[in-house]
Amino acid sequence: MEMTKGLLMILMTAILTQNFVLSKFLGICPFLGVSKKLNTAVGMSAAVIFVMALATAVTYPINLLLVSKNLAYLQTIVFILVIAALVQLVEIILKKYIPALYSALGIYLPLITTNCAVLGVVILNVDNGYNFAQSMFNSVGAGLGFMLAMVMFAGVRERMESCEIPKFMRGLPITLVAASLVSVSFLGFTGIVEHIFG
Amino acid sequence: MAEKKSLFKEFSKGIIIENPVLRLVLGTCPTLATTTSVQSALGMGLAASIVLVCSNIVISALRKVIPAKVRIPAYIVVIASFVTIVQMLVKAFTPELDEQLGVYLPLIVVNCIILGRAEAFAGKNPVLASAVDGLGMGVGFTTALFLMSTVREILGAGSFYGISIPVLSNNPMLIFILPPGGFFVFGLLMATVNKIAESRGKPRAELRGCEACPMAASCTLHNAPQPEPEQKSEEATA
């Protein structure tokens, strides 16, 4: 019981209070670049959740091995290479065996290789000293939080298309200010997780 | 003389005309995340600049050895090695900076500025020019971070480089050092830079995350028709 509570707390914290995009600023590039339409936002986020969970599952035993051999300083190099190889492998396997899933997620996969959110979640799991279950919950939570932010922001941007925006704010500046307001709304979740589970 | 002049041009383009953050809109994650104080922003800028210069030199020296097909993984290995070196140095000599930067220090590996310069410049140009290009881009990146963090620290914490400013530190506007303040200040900074650029007849900075991304060539999302006209920088098309 106590353990499930802890895991749920990690999950909810990753989604709401410590949202990857809006409070940790990881994965800003896809957040600003791919959020113009709702369907691409959903596709991209689904691919991110998938890769984050997979990367965590694969890097967890690798990290144990590195630590046991006193090679912990190689973490950064090993993780980025493992993630890059993993994404390529997943792309090939999906293309060959599950074409339906490939057509839905495949086009987003190459983008994710150099995405700081995926490497970020793996490094954060190690830094926080999470065990396997905690790492998985944190990764899935981070992915879901990314999806929540992307979907909400896609909605905001679709509304903005039809607005009269002052000339000097058009384009990127107004997008960033809108992101700032979405981020303010997430500040409202501060403390909520502790209240529910604490 | 002509060579000297062009080297200076390589250096100076990174600071103003092609400032990686304010004109090319690259490396937005560290720009937003590490600018809560001037100190951490300068630390981040310096760390990224060192990695940028060193990896540019090595990649440029190896440009004839690395086969074109596996160049991206090769670049990543070079960059990751230098990031690890910088990480160890920062941990050993300035542990408080390591604490401030946290996860963003190892994440220099996936900073698009560094991989972008490797792909656009260092992989095609001689060593000296690549080093100068890296230095210019690094200074440009640090300048942008410095601007952002100055505004955020003065308004959000009422201090500058940790030294508190008399009247402002009584009631600092905390929101500016919280995440929303980062987006907000960056938005206004981009608007200002765009305004200046427009008055000089230069194009506005637009988000071109995709073109700058080294994976763009193999990425179907990028090659699919897009609703907006694309603006490519000279390097991206070259």
Short mmCIF file of C-alpha atoms in Angstrom, two decimals:
data_model
loop_
_atom_site.label_atom_id
_atom_site.label_comp_id
_atom_site.label_asym_id
_atom_site.label_seq_id
_atom_site.Cartn_x
_atom_site.Cartn_y
_atom_site.Cartn_z
CA MET A 1 0.00 0.00 0.00
CA GLU A 2 2.74 2.39 1.05
CA MET A 3 4.69 1.50 -2.09
CA THR A 4 1.80 2.10 -4.49
CA LYS A 5 1.21 5.43 -2.79
CA GLY A 6 4.85 6.38 -3.35
CA LEU A 7 4.71 5.34 -6.99
CA LEU A 8 1.47 7.23 -7.62
CA MET A 9 3.03 10.27 -5.99
CA ILE A 10 6.01 10.09 -8.36
CA LEU A 11 3.65 9.71 -11.31
CA MET A 12 1.43 12.66 -10.38
CA THR A 13 4.42 14.87 -9.49
CA ALA A 14 5.96 14.19 -12.90
CA ILE A 15 2.69 15.02 -14.67
CA LEU A 16 1.52 18.07 -12.73
CA THR A 17 3.88 19.86 -10.35
CA GLN A 18 7.19 19.03 -12.02
CA ASN A 19 5.88 19.07 -15.57
CA PHE A 20 8.78 18.38 -17.91
CA VAL A 21 7.99 21.06 -20.43
CA LEU A 22 6.43 23.79 -18.35
CA SER A 23 8.52 23.69 -15.22
CA LYS A 24 11.71 21.86 -16.15
CA PHE A 25 12.05 23.25 -19.69
CA LEU A 26 12.96 19.90 -21.22
CA GLY A 27 11.72 19.21 -24.73
CA ILE A 28 11.01 22.83 -25.59
CA CYS A 29 11.90 22.36 -29.28
CA PRO A 30 9.07 19.89 -30.07
CA PHE A 31 6.79 21.78 -27.67
CA LEU A 32 7.13 24.96 -29.74
CA GLY A 33 7.71 23.30 -33.11
CA VAL A 34 5.20 20.45 -33.36
CA SER A 35 2.30 21.89 -31.38
CA LYS A 36 0.67 23.74 -34.25
CA LYS A 37 -1.90 21.01 -34.91
CA LEU A 38 -3.62 18.75 -32.44
CA ASN A 39 -3.04 15.47 -34.30
CA THR A 40 0.70 15.97 -34.75
CA ALA A 41 0.94 17.03 -31.10
CA VAL A 42 -0.74 13.79 -30.00
CA GLY A 43 1.39 11.65 -32.33
CA MET A 44 4.61 13.23 -31.18
CA SER A 45 3.70 12.88 -27.50
CA ALA A 46 2.72 9.22 -27.92
CA ALA A 47 6.11 8.55 -29.51
CA VAL A 48 7.85 10.39 -26.67
CA ILE A 49 6.02 8.35 -23.98
CA PHE A 50 6.92 5.14 -25.81
CA VAL A 51 10.60 6.01 -26.21
CA MET A 52 10.93 7.36 -22.67
CA ALA A 53 9.53 4.16 -21.14
CA LEU A 54 11.68 1.98 -23.39
CA ALA A 55 14.85 4.02 -22.81
CA THR A 56 14.36 3.82 -19.04
CA ALA A 57 13.78 0.07 -19.15
CA VAL A 58 16.95 -0.44 -21.20
CA THR A 59 19.26 2.03 -19.44
CA TYR A 60 18.37 0.91 -15.91
CA PRO A 61 20.30 -2.42 -16.07
CA ILE A 62 23.08 -0.75 -18.08
CA ASN A 63 23.50 1.82 -15.33
CA LEU A 64 23.70 -0.92 -12.68
CA LEU A 65 26.45 -2.54 -14.73
CA LEU A 66 28.35 0.75 -15.10
CA VAL A 67 28.12 1.48 -11.39
CA SER A 68 29.29 -2.03 -10.43
CA LYS A 69 32.35 -1.64 -12.69
CA ASN A 70 33.13 1.87 -11.34
CA LEU A 71 32.41 3.40 -14.73
CA ALA A 72 29.66 5.77 -13.62
CA TYR A 73 31.43 8.70 -15.28
CA LEU A 74 30.64 7.15 -18.67
CA GLN A 75 26.88 7.56 -18.09
CA THR A 76 26.37 10.52 -20.41
CA ILE A 77 28.15 8.94 -23.39
CA VAL A 78 26.62 5.51 -22.91
CA PHE A 79 23.07 6.79 -22.40
CA ILE A 80 22.99 9.01 -25.47
CA LEU A 81 24.40 6.25 -27.67
CA VAL A 82 22.02 3.64 -26.28
CA ILE A 83 19.05 5.95 -26.83
CA ALA A 84 20.14 6.79 -30.39
CA ALA A 85 20.65 3.12 -31.26
CA LEU A 86 17.41 2.15 -29.56
CA VAL A 87 15.37 4.65 -31.53
CA GLN A 88 16.86 3.42 -34.80
CA LEU A 89 16.18 -0.19 -33.83
CA VAL A 90 12.60 0.53 -32.82
CA GLU A 91 12.04 2.31 -36.12
CA ILE A 92 13.32 -0.66 -38.13
CA ILE A 93 11.32 -3.21 -36.12
CA LEU A 94 8.11 -1.20 -36.32
CA LYS A 95 8.51 -0.69 -40.05
CA LYS A 96 8.97 -4.40 -40.64
CA TYR A 97 6.51 -6.00 -38.23
CA ILE A 98 3.93 -3.46 -37.04
CA PRO A 99 3.33 -1.13 -40.00
CA ALA A 100 0.13 0.26 -38.47
CA LEU A 101 2.00 1.57 -35.43
CA TYR A 102 4.86 2.72 -37.65
CA SER A 103 2.62 4.89 -39.76
CA ALA A 104 1.24 6.48 -36.59
CA LEU A 105 4.48 7.03 -34.66
CA GLY A 106 7.27 6.34 -37.14
CA ILE A 107 7.69 9.82 -38.54
CA TYR A 108 8.27 11.27 -35.09
CA LEU A 109 10.90 8.78 -34.03
CA PRO A 110 14.04 10.31 -35.65
CA LEU A 111 13.15 13.63 -34.04
CA ILE A 112 13.30 12.06 -30.61
CA THR A 113 16.89 10.82 -30.78
CA THR A 114 18.35 14.20 -29.93
CA ASN A 115 15.46 15.26 -27.73
CA CYS A 116 16.66 16.48 -24.36
CA ALA A 117 13.53 15.22 -22.61
CA VAL A 118 14.40 11.56 -23.17
CA LEU A 119 18.03 11.85 -22.05
CA GLY A 120 16.84 14.17 -19.28
CA VAL A 121 14.42 11.67 -17.76
CA VAL A 122 17.03 8.90 -17.82
CA ILE A 123 19.63 11.08 -16.08
CA LEU A 124 17.10 12.36 -13.54
CA ASN A 125 16.14 8.78 -12.63
CA VAL A 126 19.79 8.03 -11.90
CA ASP A 127 20.36 11.31 -10.01
CA ASN A 128 17.31 10.72 -7.82
CA GLY A 129 18.43 7.17 -7.05
CA TYR A 130 15.09 5.66 -8.13
CA ASN A 131 14.66 1.89 -8.25
CA PHE A 132 13.27 0.19 -11.35
CA ALA A 133 9.57 0.64 -10.59
CA GLN A 134 10.06 4.26 -9.50
CA SER A 135 12.08 4.99 -12.65
CA MET A 136 9.38 3.54 -14.88
CA PHE A 137 6.62 5.53 -13.14
CA ASN A 138 8.68 8.70 -13.34
CA SER A 139 9.35 8.19 -17.08
CA VAL A 140 5.76 7.40 -17.97
CA GLY A 141 4.63 10.35 -15.83
CA ALA A 142 7.09 12.66 -17.55
CA GLY A 143 5.82 11.45 -20.94
CA LEU A 144 2.19 11.93 -19.93
CA GLY A 145 3.04 15.39 -18.62
CA PHE A 146 4.65 16.18 -21.96
CA MET A 147 1.49 15.00 -23.72
CA LEU A 148 -0.75 17.08 -21.45
CA ALA A 149 1.30 20.21 -22.09
CA MET A 150 1.47 19.57 -25.86
CA VAL A 151 -2.29 18.95 -26.22
CA MET A 152 -3.23 21.97 -24.11
CA PHE A 153 -0.83 24.18 -25.98
CA ALA A 154 -2.00 22.94 -29.38
CA GLY A 155 -5.49 24.07 -28.36
CA VAL A 156 -4.19 27.48 -27.31
CA ARG A 157 -2.32 27.91 -30.59
CA GLU A 158 -5.30 26.94 -32.71
CA ARG A 159 -7.26 29.71 -31.00
CA MET A 160 -4.42 32.16 -31.56
CA GLU A 161 -4.49 31.58 -35.33
CA SER A 162 -7.65 33.66 -35.63
CA CYS A 163 -6.57 36.46 -33.30
CA GLU A 164 -5.46 39.95 -34.12
CA ILE A 165 -1.94 40.08 -32.73
CA PRO A 166 0.19 43.25 -32.60
CA LYS A 167 2.69 43.16 -35.42
CA PHE A 168 5.85 43.07 -33.32
CA MET A 169 4.58 40.13 -31.25
CA ARG A 170 3.58 37.93 -34.20
CA GLY A 171 5.15 34.52 -34.55
CA LEU A 172 7.52 33.27 -31.92
CA PRO A 173 7.16 36.04 -29.26
CA ILE A 174 3.41 35.58 -28.82
CA THR A 175 3.86 31.80 -28.75
CA LEU A 176 6.33 32.16 -25.89
CA VAL A 177 4.08 34.53 -23.96
CA ALA A 178 1.18 32.08 -24.42
CA ALA A 179 3.45 29.30 -23.13
CA SER A 180 4.17 31.50 -20.14
CA LEU A 181 0.44 31.75 -19.35
CA VAL A 182 -0.04 27.98 -19.71
CA SER A 183 2.91 27.58 -17.36
CA VAL A 184 1.28 29.93 -14.82
CA SER A 185 -1.76 27.64 -14.78
CA PHE A 186 0.48 24.72 -13.86
CA LEU A 187 1.86 26.70 -10.91
CA GLY A 188 -1.62 26.26 -9.47
CA PHE A 189 -0.93 22.56 -8.92
CA THR A 190 1.82 23.32 -6.39
CA GLY A 191 1.24 21.27 -3.27
CA ILE A 192 -1.74 19.37 -4.66
CA VAL A 193 0.11 16.03 -4.86
CA GLU A 194 1.23 16.25 -1.24
CA HIS A 195 -2.34 17.04 -0.21
CA ILE A 196 -3.83 14.06 -2.01
CA PHE A 197 -1.25 11.46 -1.03
CA GLY A 198 0.43 13.01 1.97
CA MET B 1 44.97 40.16 -44.60
CA ALA B 2 41.98 38.80 -46.44
CA GLU B 3 42.13 35.60 -44.42
CA LYS B 4 42.28 37.50 -41.17
CA LYS B 5 39.23 39.48 -42.12
CA SER B 6 37.20 36.39 -42.98
CA LEU B 7 38.20 34.73 -39.71
CA PHE B 8 36.92 37.76 -37.84
CA LYS B 9 33.72 37.47 -39.85
CA GLU B 10 33.31 33.84 -38.79
CA PHE B 11 33.73 34.96 -35.20
CA SER B 12 31.45 37.97 -35.26
CA LYS B 13 28.55 36.39 -37.16
CA GLY B 14 27.80 34.14 -34.18
CA ILE B 15 27.42 37.08 -31.85
CA ILE B 16 24.92 39.27 -33.68
CA ILE B 17 23.84 38.34 -37.20
CA GLU B 18 23.49 34.64 -36.53
CA ASN B 19 23.17 34.65 -32.76
CA PRO B 20 22.22 31.03 -32.04
CA VAL B 21 19.55 31.84 -29.47
CA LEU B 22 18.11 35.17 -30.56
CA ARG B 23 18.30 34.78 -34.35
CA LEU B 24 18.39 31.04 -35.06
CA VAL B 25 16.23 30.07 -32.04
CA LEU B 26 18.40 27.11 -31.05
CA GLY B 27 19.21 25.81 -27.59
CA THR B 28 15.98 27.11 -26.08
CA CYS B 29 15.94 24.56 -23.24
CA PRO B 30 19.10 25.76 -21.44
CA THR B 31 18.20 29.37 -22.29
CA LEU B 32 14.97 29.08 -20.36
CA ALA B 33 16.16 26.77 -17.62
CA THR B 34 19.49 28.20 -16.48
CA THR B 35 18.78 31.93 -16.62
CA THR B 36 17.30 32.26 -13.12
CA SER B 37 20.54 33.88 -11.98
CA VAL B 38 23.38 35.60 -13.81
CA GLN B 39 25.86 33.26 -12.17
CA SER B 40 24.32 30.04 -13.43
CA ALA B 41 23.68 31.56 -16.86
CA LEU B 42 27.34 32.52 -17.27
CA GLY B 43 28.39 29.09 -16.01
CA MET B 44 26.14 27.40 -18.54
CA GLY B 45 27.34 29.67 -21.35
CA LEU B 46 30.97 29.02 -20.51
CA ALA B 47 30.52 25.24 -20.22
CA ALA B 48 28.65 25.05 -23.53
CA SER B 49 31.25 27.31 -25.23
CA ILE B 50 34.12 25.08 -24.14
CA VAL B 51 32.34 21.99 -25.46
CA LEU B 52 31.46 23.85 -28.67
CA VAL B 53 35.01 24.98 -29.42
CA CYS B 54 36.65 21.66 -28.52
CA SER B 55 34.16 19.49 -30.40
CA ASN B 56 34.34 21.81 -33.44
CA ILE B 57 38.14 21.45 -33.49
CA VAL B 58 38.11 17.65 -33.17
CA ILE B 59 35.27 17.12 -35.64
CA SER B 60 36.91 19.43 -38.15
CA ALA B 61 40.23 17.60 -37.78
CA LEU B 62 38.48 14.27 -38.31
CA ARG B 63 36.21 15.43 -41.12
CA LYS B 64 38.04 13.41 -43.79
CA VAL B 65 38.18 10.27 -41.61
CA ILE B 66 34.54 10.07 -40.55
CA PRO B 67 32.38 8.35 -43.19
CA ALA B 68 29.36 10.43 -44.18
CA LYS B 69 26.86 7.72 -43.29
CA VAL B 70 27.81 7.41 -39.62
CA ARG B 71 28.77 11.03 -39.05
CA ILE B 72 25.94 11.84 -36.63
CA PRO B 73 26.79 9.05 -34.14
CA ALA B 74 30.48 9.95 -34.51
CA TYR B 75 29.74 13.61 -33.75
CA ILE B 76 27.63 12.60 -30.75
CA VAL B 77 30.49 10.52 -29.32
CA VAL B 78 32.94 13.43 -29.69
CA ILE B 79 30.51 15.90 -28.12
CA ALA B 80 29.57 13.52 -25.29
CA SER B 81 33.25 12.99 -24.45
CA PHE B 82 33.86 16.71 -24.07
CA VAL B 83 30.66 17.12 -22.06
CA THR B 84 31.89 14.41 -19.69
CA ILE B 85 35.24 16.21 -19.31
CA VAL B 86 33.53 19.52 -18.59
CA GLN B 87 31.14 17.80 -16.18
CA MET B 88 34.08 16.37 -14.20
CA LEU B 89 35.87 19.74 -14.13
CA VAL B 90 32.77 21.57 -12.92
CA LYS B 91 32.09 18.91 -10.27
CA ALA B 92 35.67 19.12 -9.04
CA PHE B 93 36.28 22.87 -9.02
CA THR B 94 32.89 24.60 -8.72
CA PRO B 95 30.52 22.17 -6.96
CA GLU B 96 27.98 24.93 -6.28
CA LEU B 97 27.69 25.60 -10.02
CA ASP B 98 27.19 21.86 -10.57
CA GLU B 99 24.30 22.00 -8.11
CA GLN B 100 22.73 25.01 -9.85
CA LEU B 101 22.97 23.54 -13.34
CA GLY B 102 22.02 20.02 -12.25
CA VAL B 103 20.70 17.90 -15.07
CA TYR B 104 21.29 20.64 -17.66
CA LEU B 105 25.05 20.12 -17.52
CA PRO B 106 25.02 16.59 -19.01
CA LEU B 107 22.22 17.73 -21.32
CA ILE B 108 24.70 19.93 -23.22
CA VAL B 109 25.15 16.72 -25.26
CA VAL B 110 21.79 17.21 -26.93
CA ASN B 111 22.08 21.00 -27.24
CA CYS B 112 21.13 21.61 -30.87
CA ILE B 113 23.65 24.46 -31.21
CA ILE B 114 26.60 22.12 -30.81
CA LEU B 115 25.39 19.30 -33.06
CA GLY B 116 24.09 21.92 -35.48
CA ARG B 117 27.49 23.63 -35.79
CA ALA B 118 29.21 20.27 -36.18
CA GLU B 119 26.89 19.38 -39.03
CA ALA B 120 26.71 22.81 -40.68
CA PHE B 121 30.25 24.08 -40.26
CA ALA B 122 32.91 21.93 -38.59
CA GLY B 123 32.23 18.91 -40.81
CA LYS B 124 33.09 20.95 -43.91
CA ASN B 125 35.66 23.54 -42.89
CA PRO B 126 39.32 23.63 -41.78
CA VAL B 127 40.30 23.45 -38.12
CA LEU B 128 41.11 27.11 -37.44
CA ALA B 129 37.91 28.42 -39.03
CA SER B 130 35.86 25.84 -37.10
CA ALA B 131 37.46 26.81 -33.81
CA VAL B 132 36.74 30.49 -34.47
CA ASP B 133 33.19 29.66 -35.53
CA GLY B 134 32.67 27.69 -32.32
CA LEU B 135 34.08 30.52 -30.24
CA GLY B 136 31.80 33.09 -31.92
CA MET B 137 28.72 30.92 -31.45
CA GLY B 138 29.71 30.26 -27.84
CA VAL B 139 30.09 33.98 -27.13
CA GLY B 140 26.75 34.63 -28.84
CA PHE B 141 25.06 31.94 -26.73
CA THR B 142 26.61 33.30 -23.53
CA THR B 143 25.58 36.86 -24.43
CA ALA B 144 21.96 35.80 -24.94
CA LEU B 145 21.93 33.89 -21.65
CA PHE B 146 23.49 36.90 -19.90
CA LEU B 147 20.79 39.25 -21.24
CA MET B 148 17.98 36.91 -20.19
CA SER B 149 19.41 36.25 -16.74
CA THR B 150 20.11 39.93 -16.05
CA VAL B 151 16.45 40.80 -16.59
CA ARG B 152 15.20 37.79 -14.65
CA GLU B 153 17.53 38.14 -11.68
CA ILE B 154 17.07 41.91 -11.27
CA LEU B 155 13.27 41.70 -11.46
CA GLY B 156 12.76 38.31 -9.85
CA ALA B 157 15.30 38.33 -7.04
CA GLY B 158 16.25 42.02 -6.81
CA SER B 159 19.92 41.26 -7.21
CA PHE B 160 22.65 41.13 -9.83
CA TYR B 161 25.27 38.38 -9.75
CA GLY B 162 24.20 37.63 -6.20
CA ILE B 163 24.65 41.26 -5.01
CA SER B 164 21.32 42.62 -3.84
CA ILE B 165 20.11 45.92 -5.26
CA PRO B 166 18.76 48.30 -2.55
CA VAL B 167 15.16 49.21 -3.45
CA LEU B 168 14.36 46.29 -5.73
CA SER B 169 15.28 43.59 -3.23
CA ASN B 170 12.51 44.66 -0.82
CA ASN B 171 9.71 43.25 -2.95
CA PRO B 172 11.14 41.17 -5.79
CA MET B 173 8.69 39.84 -8.38
CA LEU B 174 9.24 36.19 -7.73
CA ILE B 175 7.34 35.14 -10.88
CA PHE B 176 10.29 36.20 -13.03
CA ILE B 177 12.56 33.50 -11.66
CA LEU B 178 9.77 30.90 -11.78
CA PRO B 179 9.22 28.98 -15.04
CA PRO B 180 6.47 31.29 -16.46
CA GLY B 181 8.81 34.27 -16.11
CA GLY B 182 11.35 32.46 -18.29
CA PHE B 183 8.91 32.04 -21.17
CA PHE B 184 7.67 35.60 -20.73
CA VAL B 185 11.08 37.31 -20.70
CA PHE B 186 12.25 35.18 -23.64
CA GLY B 187 9.12 36.15 -25.59
CA LEU B 188 9.67 39.86 -24.99
CA LEU B 189 13.38 39.57 -25.77
CA MET B 190 12.55 37.87 -29.08
CA ALA B 191 10.02 40.61 -29.88
CA THR B 192 12.66 43.28 -29.20
CA VAL B 193 15.28 41.54 -31.32
CA ASN B 194 12.77 41.05 -34.14
CA LYS B 195 11.86 44.72 -34.02
CA ILE B 196 15.51 45.75 -34.30
CA ALA B 197 16.11 43.24 -37.08
CA GLU B 198 13.10 44.47 -39.00
CA SER B 199 14.15 48.10 -38.75
CA ARG B 200 17.42 47.07 -40.39
CA GLY B 201 15.69 45.15 -43.15
CA LYS B 202 16.63 41.72 -41.85
CA PRO B 203 14.11 38.86 -41.63
CA ARG B 204 12.42 38.16 -38.31
CA ALA B 205 13.67 35.25 -36.27
CA GLU B 206 11.28 32.35 -36.65
CA LEU B 207 11.27 28.99 -35.03
CA ARG B 208 13.17 26.76 -37.38
CA GLY B 209 13.83 23.96 -35.00
CA CYS B 210 13.41 21.52 -37.84
CA GLU B 211 15.89 22.93 -40.33
CA ALA B 212 18.53 23.28 -37.67
CA CYS B 213 17.96 19.74 -36.48
CA PRO B 214 20.68 17.46 -37.80
CA MET B 215 18.11 14.76 -38.40
CA ALA B 216 16.14 16.99 -40.79
CA ALA B 217 17.34 15.22 -43.93
CA SER B 218 16.04 11.83 -42.82
CA CYS B 219 12.95 13.15 -41.10
CA THR B 220 9.68 12.66 -42.95
CA LEU B 221 7.84 15.12 -40.77
CA HIS B 222 10.17 17.86 -41.91
CA ASN B 223 10.01 16.85 -45.57
CA ALA B 224 6.22 16.75 -45.54
CA PRO B 225 4.61 19.90 -46.98
CA GLN B 226 4.29 22.57 -44.33
CA PRO B 227 1.73 25.34 -44.19
CA GLU B 228 4.28 28.10 -43.57
CA PRO B 229 6.95 29.25 -46.01
CA GLU B 230 10.29 28.02 -44.80
CA GLN B 231 13.22 30.26 -44.15
CA LYS B 232 16.51 28.52 -44.32
CA SER B 233 19.78 29.90 -43.12
CA GLU B 234 22.74 29.78 -45.45
CA GLU B 235 24.33 26.92 -43.57
CA ALA B 236 21.19 24.82 -43.54
CA THR B 237 20.95 24.86 -47.32
CA ALA B 238 24.66 24.57 -47.97
#
